[in-house]
Coordinates of C-alpha atoms in Angstrom, one line a residue:
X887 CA 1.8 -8.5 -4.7
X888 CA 2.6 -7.7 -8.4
X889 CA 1.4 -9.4 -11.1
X890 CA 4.4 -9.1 -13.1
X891 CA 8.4 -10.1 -12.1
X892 CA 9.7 -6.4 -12.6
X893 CA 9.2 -3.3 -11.9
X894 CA 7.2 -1.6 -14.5
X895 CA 7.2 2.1 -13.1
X896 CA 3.2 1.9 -12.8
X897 CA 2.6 4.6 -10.7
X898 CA -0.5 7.0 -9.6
X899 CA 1.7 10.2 -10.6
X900 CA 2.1 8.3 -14.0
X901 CA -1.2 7.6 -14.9
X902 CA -2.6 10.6 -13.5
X903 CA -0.6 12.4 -15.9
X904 CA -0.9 10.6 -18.5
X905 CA -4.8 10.4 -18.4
X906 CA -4.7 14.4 -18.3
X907 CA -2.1 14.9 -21.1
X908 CA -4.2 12.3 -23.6
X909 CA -7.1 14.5 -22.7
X910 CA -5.0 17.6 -23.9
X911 CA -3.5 15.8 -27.0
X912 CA -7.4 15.2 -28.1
X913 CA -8.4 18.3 -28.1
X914 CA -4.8 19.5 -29.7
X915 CA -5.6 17.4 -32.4
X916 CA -9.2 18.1 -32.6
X917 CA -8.1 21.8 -32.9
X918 CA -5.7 21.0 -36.1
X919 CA -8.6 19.1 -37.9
X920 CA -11.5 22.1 -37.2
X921 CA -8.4 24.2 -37.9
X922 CA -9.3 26.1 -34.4
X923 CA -6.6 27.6 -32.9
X924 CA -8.4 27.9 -29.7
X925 CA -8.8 24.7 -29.6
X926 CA -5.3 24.1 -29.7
X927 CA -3.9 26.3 -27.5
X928 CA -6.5 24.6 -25.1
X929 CA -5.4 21.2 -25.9
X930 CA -1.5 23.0 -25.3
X931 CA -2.3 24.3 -21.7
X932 CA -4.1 21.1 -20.7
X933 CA -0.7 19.3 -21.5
X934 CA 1.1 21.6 -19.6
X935 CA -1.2 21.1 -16.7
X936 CA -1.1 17.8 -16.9
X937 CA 2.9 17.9 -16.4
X938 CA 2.5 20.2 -13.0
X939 CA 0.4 18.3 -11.7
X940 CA 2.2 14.4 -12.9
X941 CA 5.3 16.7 -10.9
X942 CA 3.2 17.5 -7.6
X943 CA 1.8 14.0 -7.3
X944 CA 5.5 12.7 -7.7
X945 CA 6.8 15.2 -5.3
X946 CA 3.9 14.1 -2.9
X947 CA 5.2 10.4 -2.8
X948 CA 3.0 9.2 -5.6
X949 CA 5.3 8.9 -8.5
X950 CA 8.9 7.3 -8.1
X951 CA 12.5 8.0 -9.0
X952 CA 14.8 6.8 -11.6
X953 CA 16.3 2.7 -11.2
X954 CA 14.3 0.2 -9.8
X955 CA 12.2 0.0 -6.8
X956 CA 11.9 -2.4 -3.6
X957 CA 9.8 -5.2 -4.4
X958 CA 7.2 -4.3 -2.0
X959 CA 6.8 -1.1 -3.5
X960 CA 6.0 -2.5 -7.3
X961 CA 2.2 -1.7 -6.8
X962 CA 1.1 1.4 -8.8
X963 CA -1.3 2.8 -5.0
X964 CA 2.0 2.6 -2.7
X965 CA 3.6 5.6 -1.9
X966 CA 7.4 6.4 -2.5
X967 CA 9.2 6.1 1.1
X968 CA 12.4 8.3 -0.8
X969 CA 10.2 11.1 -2.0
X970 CA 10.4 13.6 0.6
X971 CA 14.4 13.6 0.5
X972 CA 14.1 13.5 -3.1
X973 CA 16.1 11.0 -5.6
X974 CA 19.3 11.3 -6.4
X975 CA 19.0 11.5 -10.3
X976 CA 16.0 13.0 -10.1
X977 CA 15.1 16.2 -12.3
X978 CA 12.2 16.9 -10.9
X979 CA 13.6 16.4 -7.3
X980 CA 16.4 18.8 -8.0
X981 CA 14.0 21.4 -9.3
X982 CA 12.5 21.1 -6.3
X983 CA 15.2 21.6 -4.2
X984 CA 15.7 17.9 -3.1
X985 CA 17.5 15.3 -3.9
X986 CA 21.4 15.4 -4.7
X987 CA 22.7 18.8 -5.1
X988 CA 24.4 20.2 -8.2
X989 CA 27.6 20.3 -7.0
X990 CA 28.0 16.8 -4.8
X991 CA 29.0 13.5 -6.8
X992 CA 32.2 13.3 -8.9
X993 CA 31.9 13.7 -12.9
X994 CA 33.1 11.3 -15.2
X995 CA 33.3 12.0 -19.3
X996 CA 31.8 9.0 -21.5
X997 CA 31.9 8.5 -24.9
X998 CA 30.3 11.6 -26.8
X999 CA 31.5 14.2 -24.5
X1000 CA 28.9 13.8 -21.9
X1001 CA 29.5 14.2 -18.6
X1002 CA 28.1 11.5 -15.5
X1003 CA 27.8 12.3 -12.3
X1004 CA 28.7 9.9 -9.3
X1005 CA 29.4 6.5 -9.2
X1006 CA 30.4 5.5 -12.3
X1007 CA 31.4 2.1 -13.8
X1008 CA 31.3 0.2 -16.7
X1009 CA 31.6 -3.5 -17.1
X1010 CA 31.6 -4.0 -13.4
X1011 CA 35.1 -2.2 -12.9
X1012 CA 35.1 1.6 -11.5
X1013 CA 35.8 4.5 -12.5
X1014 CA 39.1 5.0 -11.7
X1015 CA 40.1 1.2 -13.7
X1016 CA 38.3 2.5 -16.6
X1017 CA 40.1 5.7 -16.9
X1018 CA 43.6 4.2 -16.6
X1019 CA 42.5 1.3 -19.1
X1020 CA 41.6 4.0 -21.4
X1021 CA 45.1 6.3 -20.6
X1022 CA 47.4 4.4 -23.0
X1023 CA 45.5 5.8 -26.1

């Protein structure tokens, strides 16, 4: 059981990385003040280490998708039962070939010109209500 009433996204994947990545920002940052450049570049690749490896612990069930989680799955040590199918509106899941494919799900245009895909409402009504409210303009 969780100590708090939502889901926080707490995961091992997520702390992992994050651990690794501070470790890399440190010694970035420790390169800038000595003004070593080979401390930075050091402090770079760590960083980019740490994101392979926050991306392989997700893959592996340890990190979770986008939205919320099941309520039994809230603790940071349980494993993602949706990983190996990948998420839906996952990047890292479609990168790595799971997950929804790029050309399933219908597209929607919001406000700014960006384009949604699948299901897609707003204020509780669906898509198609919102489009033909918006028509007579």
């Amino acid at each position: 059981m969780s100590a708090h009433q939502y889901d926080h996204g707490h995961t091992v994947a997520g702390w992992v990385g994050t651990g690794i990545a501070s470790v890399g920002a440190v010694l970035a940052g420790a390169g800038v003040c000595f003004v070593s450049g080979l401390l930075i570049a050091g402090g770079l690749a760590i960083g980019v280490v740490a994101l392979l490896v926050t991306w392989a612990l997700h893959l592996a069930g340890w990190g979770k998708g986008p939205g919320i989680r099941p309520r039994d799955e809230w603790g940071w040590r349980v494993r993602d039962s949706g990983a190996r199918a990948g998420h839906d509106a996952c990047l890292g899941c479609r990168l790595a070939g799971r997950g929804r494919k790029a050309g399933s799900g219908r597209t929607a245009e919001v406000a700014g010109g960006a384009a949604v895909r699948g299901e897609v409402s707003v204020g509780g009504e669906s898509e198609a209500a919102v489009v033909g409210a918006d028509s007579g303009r």
